[in-house]
PDB file of N, CA and C in Angstrom:
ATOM      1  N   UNK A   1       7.029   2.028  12.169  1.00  0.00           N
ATOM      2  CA  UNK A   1       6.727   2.867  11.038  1.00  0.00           C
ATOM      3  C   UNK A   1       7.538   2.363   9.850  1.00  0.00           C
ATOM      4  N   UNK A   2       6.930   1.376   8.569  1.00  0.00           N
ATOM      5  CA  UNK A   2       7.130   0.961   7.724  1.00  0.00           C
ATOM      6  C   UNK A   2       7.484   2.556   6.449  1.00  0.00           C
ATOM      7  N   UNK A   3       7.997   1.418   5.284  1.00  0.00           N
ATOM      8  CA  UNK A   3       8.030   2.327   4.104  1.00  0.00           C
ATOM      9  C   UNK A   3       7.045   1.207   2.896  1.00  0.00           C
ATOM     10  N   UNK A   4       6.600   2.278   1.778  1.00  0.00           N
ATOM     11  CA  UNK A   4       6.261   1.459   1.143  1.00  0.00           C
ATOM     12  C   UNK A   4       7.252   1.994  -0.061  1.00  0.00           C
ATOM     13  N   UNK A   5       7.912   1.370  -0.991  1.00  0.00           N
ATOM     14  CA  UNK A   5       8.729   1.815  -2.179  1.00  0.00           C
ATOM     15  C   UNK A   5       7.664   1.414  -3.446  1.00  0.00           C
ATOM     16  N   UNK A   6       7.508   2.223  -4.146  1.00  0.00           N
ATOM     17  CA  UNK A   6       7.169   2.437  -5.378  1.00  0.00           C
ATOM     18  C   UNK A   6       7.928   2.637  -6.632  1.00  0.00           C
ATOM     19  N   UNK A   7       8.475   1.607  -7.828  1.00  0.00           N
ATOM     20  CA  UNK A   7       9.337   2.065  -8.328  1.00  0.00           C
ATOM     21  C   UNK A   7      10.848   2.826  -7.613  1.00  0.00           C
ATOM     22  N   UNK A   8      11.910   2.893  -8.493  1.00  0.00           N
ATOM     23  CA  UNK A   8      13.056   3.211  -8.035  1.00  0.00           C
ATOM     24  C   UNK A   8      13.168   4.803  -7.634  1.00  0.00           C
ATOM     25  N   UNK A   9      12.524   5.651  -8.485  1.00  0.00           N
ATOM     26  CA  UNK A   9      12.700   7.144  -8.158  1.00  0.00           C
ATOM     27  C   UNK A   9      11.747   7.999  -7.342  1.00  0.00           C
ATOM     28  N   UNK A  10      10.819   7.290  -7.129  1.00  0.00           N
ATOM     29  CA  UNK A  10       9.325   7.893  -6.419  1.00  0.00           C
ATOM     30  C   UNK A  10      10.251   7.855  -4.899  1.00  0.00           C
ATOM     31  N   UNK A  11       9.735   9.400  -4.154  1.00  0.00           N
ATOM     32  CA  UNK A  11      10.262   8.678  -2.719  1.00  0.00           C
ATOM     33  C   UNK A  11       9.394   7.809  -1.773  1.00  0.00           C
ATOM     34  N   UNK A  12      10.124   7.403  -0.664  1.00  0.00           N
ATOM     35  CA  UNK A  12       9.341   6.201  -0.105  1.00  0.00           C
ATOM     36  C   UNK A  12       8.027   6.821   0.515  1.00  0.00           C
ATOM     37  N   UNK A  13       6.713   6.031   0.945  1.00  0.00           N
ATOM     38  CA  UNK A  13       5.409   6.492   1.128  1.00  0.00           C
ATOM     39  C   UNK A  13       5.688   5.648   2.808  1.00  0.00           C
ATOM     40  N   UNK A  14       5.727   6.843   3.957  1.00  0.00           N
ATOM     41  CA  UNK A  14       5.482   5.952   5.150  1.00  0.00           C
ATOM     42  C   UNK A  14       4.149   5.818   5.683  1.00  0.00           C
ATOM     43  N   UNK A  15       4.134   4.350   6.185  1.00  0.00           N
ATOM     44  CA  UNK A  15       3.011   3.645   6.329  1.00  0.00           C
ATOM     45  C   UNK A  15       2.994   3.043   7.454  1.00  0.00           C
ATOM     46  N   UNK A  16       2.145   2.740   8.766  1.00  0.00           N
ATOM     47  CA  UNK A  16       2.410   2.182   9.934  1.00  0.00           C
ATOM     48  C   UNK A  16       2.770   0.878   9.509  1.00  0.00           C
ATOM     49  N   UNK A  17       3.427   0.096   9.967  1.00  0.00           N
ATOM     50  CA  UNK A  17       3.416  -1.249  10.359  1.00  0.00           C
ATOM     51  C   UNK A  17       2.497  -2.150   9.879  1.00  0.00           C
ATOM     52  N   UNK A  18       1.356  -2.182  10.705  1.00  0.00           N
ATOM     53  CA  UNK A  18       0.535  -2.815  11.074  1.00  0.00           C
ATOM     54  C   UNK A  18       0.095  -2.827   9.493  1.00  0.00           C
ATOM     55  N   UNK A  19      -0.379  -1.171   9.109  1.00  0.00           N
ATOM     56  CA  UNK A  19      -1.475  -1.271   7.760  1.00  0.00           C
ATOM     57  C   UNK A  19       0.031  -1.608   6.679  1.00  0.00           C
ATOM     58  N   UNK A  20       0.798  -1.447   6.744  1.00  0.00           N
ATOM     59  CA  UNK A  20       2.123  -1.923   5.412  1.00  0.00           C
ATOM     60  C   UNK A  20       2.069  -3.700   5.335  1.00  0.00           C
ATOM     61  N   UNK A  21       1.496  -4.660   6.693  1.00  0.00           N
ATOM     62  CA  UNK A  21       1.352  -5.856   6.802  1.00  0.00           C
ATOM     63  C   UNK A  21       0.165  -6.223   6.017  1.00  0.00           C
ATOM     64  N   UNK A  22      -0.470  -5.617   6.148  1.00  0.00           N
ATOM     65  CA  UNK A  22      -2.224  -5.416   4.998  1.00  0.00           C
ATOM     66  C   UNK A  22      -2.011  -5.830   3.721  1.00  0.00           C
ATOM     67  N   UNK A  23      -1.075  -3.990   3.660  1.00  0.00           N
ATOM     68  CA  UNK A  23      -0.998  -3.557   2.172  1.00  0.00           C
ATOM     69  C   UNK A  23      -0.510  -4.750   1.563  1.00  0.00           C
ATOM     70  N   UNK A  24       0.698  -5.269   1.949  1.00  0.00           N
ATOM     71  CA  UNK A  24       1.489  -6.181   1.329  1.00  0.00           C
ATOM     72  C   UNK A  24       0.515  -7.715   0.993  1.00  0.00           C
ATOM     73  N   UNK A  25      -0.368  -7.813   1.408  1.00  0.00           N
ATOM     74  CA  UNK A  25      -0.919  -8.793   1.346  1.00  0.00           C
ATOM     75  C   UNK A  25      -1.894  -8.483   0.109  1.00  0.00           C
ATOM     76  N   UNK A  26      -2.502  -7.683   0.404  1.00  0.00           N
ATOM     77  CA  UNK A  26      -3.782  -6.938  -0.606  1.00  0.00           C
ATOM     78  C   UNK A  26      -2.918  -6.958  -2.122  1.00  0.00           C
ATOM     79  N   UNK A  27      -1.884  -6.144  -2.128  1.00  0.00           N
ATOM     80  CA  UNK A  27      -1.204  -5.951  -3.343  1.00  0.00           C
ATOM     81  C   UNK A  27      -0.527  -7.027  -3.797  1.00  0.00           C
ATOM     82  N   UNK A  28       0.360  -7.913  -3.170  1.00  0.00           N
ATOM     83  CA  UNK A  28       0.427  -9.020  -3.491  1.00  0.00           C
ATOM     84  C   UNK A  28      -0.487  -9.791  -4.430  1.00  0.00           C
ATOM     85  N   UNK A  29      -1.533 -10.352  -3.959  1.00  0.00           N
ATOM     86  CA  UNK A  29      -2.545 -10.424  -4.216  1.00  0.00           C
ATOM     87  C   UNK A  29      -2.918 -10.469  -5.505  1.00  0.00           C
ATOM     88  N   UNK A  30      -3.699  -9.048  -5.325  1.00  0.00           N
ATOM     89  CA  UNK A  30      -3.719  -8.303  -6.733  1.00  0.00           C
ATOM     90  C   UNK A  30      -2.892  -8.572  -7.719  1.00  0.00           C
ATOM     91  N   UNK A  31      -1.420  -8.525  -7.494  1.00  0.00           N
ATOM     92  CA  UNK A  31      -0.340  -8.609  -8.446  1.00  0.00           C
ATOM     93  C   UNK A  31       0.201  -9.910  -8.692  1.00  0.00           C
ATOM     94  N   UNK A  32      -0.172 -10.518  -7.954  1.00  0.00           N
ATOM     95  CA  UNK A  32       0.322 -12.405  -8.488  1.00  0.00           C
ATOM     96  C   UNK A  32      -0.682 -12.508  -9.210  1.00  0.00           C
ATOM     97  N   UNK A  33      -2.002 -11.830  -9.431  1.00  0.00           N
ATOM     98  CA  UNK A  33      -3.169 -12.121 -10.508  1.00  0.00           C
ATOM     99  C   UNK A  33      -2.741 -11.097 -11.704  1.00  0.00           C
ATOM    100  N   UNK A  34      -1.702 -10.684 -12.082  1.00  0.00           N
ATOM    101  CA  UNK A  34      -1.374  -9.809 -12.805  1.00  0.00           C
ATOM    102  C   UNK A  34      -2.814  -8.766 -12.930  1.00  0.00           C
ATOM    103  N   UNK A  35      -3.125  -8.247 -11.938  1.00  0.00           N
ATOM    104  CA  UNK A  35      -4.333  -7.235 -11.859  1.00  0.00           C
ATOM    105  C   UNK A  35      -3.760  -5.742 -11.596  1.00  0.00           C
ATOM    106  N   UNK A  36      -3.854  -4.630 -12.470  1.00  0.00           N
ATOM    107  CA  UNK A  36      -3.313  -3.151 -11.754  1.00  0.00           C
ATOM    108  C   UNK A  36      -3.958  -3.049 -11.348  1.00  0.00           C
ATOM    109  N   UNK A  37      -3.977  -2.009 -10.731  1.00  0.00           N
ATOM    110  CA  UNK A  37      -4.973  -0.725  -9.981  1.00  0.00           C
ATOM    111  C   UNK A  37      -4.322   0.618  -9.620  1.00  0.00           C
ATOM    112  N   UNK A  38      -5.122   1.089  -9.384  1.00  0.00           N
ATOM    113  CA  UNK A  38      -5.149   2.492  -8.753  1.00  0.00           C
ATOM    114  C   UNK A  38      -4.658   2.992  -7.007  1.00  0.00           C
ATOM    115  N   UNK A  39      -3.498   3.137  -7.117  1.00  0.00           N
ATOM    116  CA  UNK A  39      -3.166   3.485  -5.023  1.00  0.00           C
ATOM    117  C   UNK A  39      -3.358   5.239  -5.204  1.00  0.00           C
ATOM    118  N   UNK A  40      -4.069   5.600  -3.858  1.00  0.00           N
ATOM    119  CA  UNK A  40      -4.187   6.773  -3.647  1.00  0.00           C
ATOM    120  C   UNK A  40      -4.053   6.820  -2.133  1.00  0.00           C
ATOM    121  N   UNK A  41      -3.295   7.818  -2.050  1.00  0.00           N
ATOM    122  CA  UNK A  41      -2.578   8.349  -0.289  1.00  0.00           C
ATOM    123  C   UNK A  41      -2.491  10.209  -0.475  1.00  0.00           C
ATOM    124  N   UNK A  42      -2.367  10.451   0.846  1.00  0.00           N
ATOM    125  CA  UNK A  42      -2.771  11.955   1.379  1.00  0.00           C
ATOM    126  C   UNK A  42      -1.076  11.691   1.726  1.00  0.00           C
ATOM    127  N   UNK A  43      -0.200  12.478   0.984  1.00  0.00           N
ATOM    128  CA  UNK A  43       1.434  12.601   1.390  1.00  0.00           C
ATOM    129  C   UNK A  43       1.143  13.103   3.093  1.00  0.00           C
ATOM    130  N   UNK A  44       2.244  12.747   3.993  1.00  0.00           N
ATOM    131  CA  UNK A  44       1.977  13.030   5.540  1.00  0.00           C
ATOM    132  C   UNK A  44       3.046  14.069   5.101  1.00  0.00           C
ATOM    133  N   UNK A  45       3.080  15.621   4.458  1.00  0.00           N
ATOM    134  CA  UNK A  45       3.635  16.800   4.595  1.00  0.00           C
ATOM    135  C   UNK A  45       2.878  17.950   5.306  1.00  0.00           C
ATOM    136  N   UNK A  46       2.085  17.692   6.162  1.00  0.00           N
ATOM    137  CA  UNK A  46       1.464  18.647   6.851  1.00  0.00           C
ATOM    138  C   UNK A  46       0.103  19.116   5.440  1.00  0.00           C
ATOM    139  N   UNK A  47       0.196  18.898   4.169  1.00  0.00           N
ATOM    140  CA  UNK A  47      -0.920  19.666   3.365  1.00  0.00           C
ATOM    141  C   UNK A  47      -2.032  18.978   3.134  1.00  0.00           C
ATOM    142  N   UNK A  48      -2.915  18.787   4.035  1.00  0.00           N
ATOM    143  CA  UNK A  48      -3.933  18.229   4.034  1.00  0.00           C
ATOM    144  C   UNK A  48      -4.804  17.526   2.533  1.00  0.00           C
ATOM    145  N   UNK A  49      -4.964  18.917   1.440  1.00  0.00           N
ATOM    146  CA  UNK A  49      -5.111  19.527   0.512  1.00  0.00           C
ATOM    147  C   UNK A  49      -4.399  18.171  -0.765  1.00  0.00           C
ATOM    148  N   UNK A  50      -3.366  17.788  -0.488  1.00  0.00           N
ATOM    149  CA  UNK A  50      -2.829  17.130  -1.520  1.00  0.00           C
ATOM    150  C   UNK A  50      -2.921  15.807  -1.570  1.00  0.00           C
ATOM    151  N   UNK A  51      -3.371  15.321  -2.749  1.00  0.00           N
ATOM    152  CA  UNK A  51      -3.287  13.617  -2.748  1.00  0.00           C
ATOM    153  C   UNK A  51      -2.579  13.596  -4.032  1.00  0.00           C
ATOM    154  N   UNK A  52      -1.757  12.525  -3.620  1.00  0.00           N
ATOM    155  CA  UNK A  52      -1.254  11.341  -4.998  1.00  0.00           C
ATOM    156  C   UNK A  52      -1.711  10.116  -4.960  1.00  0.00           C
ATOM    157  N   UNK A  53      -1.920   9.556  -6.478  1.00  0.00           N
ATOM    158  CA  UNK A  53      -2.202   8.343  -7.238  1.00  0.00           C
ATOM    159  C   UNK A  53      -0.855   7.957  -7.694  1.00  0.00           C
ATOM    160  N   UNK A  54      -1.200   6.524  -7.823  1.00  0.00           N
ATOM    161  CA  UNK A  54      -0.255   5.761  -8.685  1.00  0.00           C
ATOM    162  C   UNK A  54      -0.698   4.754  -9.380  1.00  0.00           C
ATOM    163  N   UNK A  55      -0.511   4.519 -10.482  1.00  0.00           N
ATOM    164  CA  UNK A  55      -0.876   3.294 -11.398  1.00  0.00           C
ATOM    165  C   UNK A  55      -0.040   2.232 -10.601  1.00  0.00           C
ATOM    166  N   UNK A  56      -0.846   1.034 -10.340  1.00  0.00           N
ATOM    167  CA  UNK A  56       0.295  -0.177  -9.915  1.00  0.00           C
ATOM    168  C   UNK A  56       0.195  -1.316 -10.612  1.00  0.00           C
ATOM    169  N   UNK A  57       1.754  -1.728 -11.092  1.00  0.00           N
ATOM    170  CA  UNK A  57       1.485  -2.700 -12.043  1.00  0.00           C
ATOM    171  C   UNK A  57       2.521  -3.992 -11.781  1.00  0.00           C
ATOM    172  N   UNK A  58       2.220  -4.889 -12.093  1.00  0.00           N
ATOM    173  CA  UNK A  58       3.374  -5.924 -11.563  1.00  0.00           C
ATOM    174  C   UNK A  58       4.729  -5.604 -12.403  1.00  0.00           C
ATOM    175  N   UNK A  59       4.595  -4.851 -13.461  1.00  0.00           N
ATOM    176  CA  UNK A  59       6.600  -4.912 -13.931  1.00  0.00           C
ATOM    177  C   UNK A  59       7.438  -3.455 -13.411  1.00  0.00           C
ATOM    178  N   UNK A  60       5.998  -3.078 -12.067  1.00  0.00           N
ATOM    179  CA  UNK A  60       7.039  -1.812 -11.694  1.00  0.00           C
ATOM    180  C   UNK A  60       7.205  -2.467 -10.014  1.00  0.00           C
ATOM    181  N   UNK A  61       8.962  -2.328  -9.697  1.00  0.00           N
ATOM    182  CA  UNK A  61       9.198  -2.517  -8.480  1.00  0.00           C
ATOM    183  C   UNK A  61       8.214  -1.931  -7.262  1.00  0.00           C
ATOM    184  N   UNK A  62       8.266  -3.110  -6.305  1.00  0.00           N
ATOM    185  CA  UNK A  62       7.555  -2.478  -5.194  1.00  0.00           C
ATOM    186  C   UNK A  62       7.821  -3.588  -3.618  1.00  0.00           C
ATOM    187  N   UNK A  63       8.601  -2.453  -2.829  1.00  0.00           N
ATOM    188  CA  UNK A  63       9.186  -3.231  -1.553  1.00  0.00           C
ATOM    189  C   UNK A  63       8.822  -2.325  -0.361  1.00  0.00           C
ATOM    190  N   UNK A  64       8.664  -3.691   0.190  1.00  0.00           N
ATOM    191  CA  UNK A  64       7.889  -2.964   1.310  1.00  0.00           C
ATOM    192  C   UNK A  64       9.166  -3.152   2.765  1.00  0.00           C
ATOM    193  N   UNK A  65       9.444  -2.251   3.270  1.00  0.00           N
ATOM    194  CA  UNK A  65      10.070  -2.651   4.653  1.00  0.00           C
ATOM    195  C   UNK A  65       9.408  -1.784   6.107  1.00  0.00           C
ATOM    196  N   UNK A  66       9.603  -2.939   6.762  1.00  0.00           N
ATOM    197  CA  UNK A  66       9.098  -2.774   8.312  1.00  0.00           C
ATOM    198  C   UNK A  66      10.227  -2.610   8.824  1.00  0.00           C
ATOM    199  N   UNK A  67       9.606  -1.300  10.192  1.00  0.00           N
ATOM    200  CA  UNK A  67      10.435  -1.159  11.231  1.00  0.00           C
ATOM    201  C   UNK A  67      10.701  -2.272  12.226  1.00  0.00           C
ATOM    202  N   UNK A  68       9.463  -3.090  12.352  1.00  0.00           N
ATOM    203  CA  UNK A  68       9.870  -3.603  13.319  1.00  0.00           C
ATOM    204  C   UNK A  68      10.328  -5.224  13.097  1.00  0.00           C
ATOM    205  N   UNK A  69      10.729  -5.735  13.841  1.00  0.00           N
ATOM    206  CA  UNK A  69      11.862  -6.876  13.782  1.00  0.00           C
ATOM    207  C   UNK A  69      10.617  -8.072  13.207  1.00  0.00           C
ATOM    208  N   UNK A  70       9.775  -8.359  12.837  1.00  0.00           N
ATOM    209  CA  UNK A  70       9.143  -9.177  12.600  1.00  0.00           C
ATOM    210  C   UNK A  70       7.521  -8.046  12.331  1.00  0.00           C
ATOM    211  N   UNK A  71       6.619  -8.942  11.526  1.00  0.00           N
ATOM    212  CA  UNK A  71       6.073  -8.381  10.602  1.00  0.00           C
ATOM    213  C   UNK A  71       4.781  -8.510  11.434  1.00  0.00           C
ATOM    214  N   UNK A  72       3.587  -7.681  11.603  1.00  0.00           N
ATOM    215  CA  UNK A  72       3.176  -7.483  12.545  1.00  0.00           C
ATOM    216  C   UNK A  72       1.601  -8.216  12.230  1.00  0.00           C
ATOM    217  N   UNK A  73       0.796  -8.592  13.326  1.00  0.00           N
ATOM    218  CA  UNK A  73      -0.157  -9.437  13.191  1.00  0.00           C
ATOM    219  C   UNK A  73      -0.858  -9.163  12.054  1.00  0.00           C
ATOM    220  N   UNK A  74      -1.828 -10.039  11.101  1.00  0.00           N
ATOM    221  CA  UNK A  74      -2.544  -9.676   9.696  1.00  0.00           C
ATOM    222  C   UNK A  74      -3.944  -9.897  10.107  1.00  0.00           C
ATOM    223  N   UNK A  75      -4.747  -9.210  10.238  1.00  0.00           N
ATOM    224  CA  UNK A  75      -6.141  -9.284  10.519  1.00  0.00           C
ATOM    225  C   UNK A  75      -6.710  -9.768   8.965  1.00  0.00           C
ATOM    226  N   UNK A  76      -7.881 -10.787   9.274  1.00  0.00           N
ATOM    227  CA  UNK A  76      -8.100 -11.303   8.031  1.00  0.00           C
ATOM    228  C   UNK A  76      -9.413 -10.347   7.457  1.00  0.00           C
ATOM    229  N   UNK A  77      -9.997  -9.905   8.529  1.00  0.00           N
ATOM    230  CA  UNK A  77     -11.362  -9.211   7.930  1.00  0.00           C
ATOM    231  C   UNK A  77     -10.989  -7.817   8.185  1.00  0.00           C
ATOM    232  N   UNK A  78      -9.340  -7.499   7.933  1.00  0.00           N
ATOM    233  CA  UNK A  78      -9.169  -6.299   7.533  1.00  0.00           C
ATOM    234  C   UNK A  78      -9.124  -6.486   6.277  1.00  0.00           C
ATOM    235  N   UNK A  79      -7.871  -7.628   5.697  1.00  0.00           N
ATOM    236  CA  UNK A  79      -7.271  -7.676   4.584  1.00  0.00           C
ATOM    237  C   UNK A  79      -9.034  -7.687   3.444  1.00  0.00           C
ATOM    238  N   UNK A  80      -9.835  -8.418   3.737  1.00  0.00           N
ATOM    239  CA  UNK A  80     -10.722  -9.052   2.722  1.00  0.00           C
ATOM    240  C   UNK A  80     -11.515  -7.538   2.948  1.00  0.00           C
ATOM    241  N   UNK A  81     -11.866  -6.604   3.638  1.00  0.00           N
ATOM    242  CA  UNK A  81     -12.154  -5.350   3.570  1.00  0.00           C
ATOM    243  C   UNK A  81     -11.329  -4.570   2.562  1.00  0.00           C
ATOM    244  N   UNK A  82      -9.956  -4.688   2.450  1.00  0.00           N
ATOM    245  CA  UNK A  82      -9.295  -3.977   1.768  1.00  0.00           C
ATOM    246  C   UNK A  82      -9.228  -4.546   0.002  1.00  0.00           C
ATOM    247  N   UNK A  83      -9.577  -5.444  -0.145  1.00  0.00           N
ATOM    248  CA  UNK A  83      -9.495  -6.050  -1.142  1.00  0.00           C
ATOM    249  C   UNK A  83     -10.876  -5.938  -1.832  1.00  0.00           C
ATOM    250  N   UNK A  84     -12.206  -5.950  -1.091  1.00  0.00           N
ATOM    251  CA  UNK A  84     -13.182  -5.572  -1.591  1.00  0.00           C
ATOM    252  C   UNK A  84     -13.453  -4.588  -2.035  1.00  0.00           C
ATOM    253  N   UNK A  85     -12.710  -3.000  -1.309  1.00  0.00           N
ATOM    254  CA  UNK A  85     -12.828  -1.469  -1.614  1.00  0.00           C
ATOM    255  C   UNK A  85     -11.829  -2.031  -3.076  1.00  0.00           C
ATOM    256  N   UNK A  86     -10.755  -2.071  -2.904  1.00  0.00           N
ATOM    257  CA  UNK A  86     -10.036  -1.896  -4.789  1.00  0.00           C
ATOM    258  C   UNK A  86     -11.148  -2.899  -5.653  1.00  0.00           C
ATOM    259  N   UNK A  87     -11.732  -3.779  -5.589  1.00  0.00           N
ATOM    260  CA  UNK A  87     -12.087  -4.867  -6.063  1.00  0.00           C
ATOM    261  C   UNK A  87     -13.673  -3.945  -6.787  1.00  0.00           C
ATOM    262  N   UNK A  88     -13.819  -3.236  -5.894  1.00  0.00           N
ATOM    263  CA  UNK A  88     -15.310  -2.380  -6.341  1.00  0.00           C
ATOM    264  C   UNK A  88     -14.800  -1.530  -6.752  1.00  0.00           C
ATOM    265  N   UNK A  89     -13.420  -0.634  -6.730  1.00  0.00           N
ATOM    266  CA  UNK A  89     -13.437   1.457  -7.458  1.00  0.00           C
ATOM    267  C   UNK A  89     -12.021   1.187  -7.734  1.00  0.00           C
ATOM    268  N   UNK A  90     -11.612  -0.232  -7.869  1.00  0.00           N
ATOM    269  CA  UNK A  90     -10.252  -0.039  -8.869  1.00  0.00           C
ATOM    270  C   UNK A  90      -9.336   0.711  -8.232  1.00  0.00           C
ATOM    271  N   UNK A  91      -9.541   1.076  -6.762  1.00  0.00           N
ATOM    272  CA  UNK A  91      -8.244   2.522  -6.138  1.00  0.00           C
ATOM    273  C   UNK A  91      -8.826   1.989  -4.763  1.00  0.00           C
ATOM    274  N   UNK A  92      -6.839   1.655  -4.689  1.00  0.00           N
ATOM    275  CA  UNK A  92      -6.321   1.270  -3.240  1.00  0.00           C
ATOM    276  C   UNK A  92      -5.871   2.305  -2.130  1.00  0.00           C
ATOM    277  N   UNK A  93      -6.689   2.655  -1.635  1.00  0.00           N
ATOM    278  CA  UNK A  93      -6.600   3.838  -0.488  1.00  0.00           C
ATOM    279  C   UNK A  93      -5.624   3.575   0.501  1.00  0.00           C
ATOM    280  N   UNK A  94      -4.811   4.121   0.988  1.00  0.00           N
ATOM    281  CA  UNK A  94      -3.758   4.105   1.849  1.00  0.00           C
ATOM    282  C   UNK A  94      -3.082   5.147   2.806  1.00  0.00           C
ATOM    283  N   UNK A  95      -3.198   4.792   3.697  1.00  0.00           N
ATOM    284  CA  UNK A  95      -3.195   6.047   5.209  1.00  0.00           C
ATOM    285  C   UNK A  95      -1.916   5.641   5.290  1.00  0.00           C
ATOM    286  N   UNK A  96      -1.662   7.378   5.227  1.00  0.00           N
ATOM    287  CA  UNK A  96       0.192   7.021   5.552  1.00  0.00           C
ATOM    288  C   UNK A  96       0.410   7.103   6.974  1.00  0.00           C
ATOM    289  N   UNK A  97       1.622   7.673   7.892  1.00  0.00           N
ATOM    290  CA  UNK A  97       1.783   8.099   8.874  1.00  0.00           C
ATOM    291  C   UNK A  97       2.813   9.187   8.779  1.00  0.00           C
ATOM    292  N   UNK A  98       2.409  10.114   9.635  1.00  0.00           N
ATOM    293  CA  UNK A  98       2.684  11.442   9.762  1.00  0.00           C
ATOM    294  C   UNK A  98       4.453  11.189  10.637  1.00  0.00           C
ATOM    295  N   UNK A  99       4.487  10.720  10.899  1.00  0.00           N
ATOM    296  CA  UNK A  99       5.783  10.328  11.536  1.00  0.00           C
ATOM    297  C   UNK A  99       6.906   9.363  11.187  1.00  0.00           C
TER     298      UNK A  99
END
């Protein structure tokens, strides 16, 4: 169970592993092309009900750390799935974990 950091004061957004190995690739990505976009996640506080957005831009910090000791396999026809959804509605969807 990864974190994703957003800027210095936002708190951290937890994210499995596996999809934080994605993210990092997708956003990367995006952001070595100096491209923003739009991230949207369901906070894992039990309120179903609530979503946050974030503008993402390359001059705002963003670090990603994994739990586990090495960074976990990258599926390629996940990543190019994930890159096509922002690539079409401009908003990077992101499943946190509840734990």
């Amino acid at each position: 169970m990864g974190t994703l950091r957003y800027d210095t004061s936002s708190p951290p957004i937890r994210v499995d592993d596996r999809e934080l190995a994605h993210l990092r690739i997708v956003m990367g990505t995006k952001l070595r092309r100096l491209e923003s976009f739009m991230m949207t996640w369901h906070p894992a506080d039990g309120d179903p009900a609530r979503t946050c957005s974030a503008w993402i831009h390359p001059a705002i910090p963003l670090q990603f750390h994994f739990d586990a000791e090495s960074i976990p396999k990258v599926e390629p026809a996940h990543v190019a799935e994930l890159i096509d959804r922002v690539n079409a509605t401009g908003d990077l969807i992101v499943t946190v974990s509840s734990g």
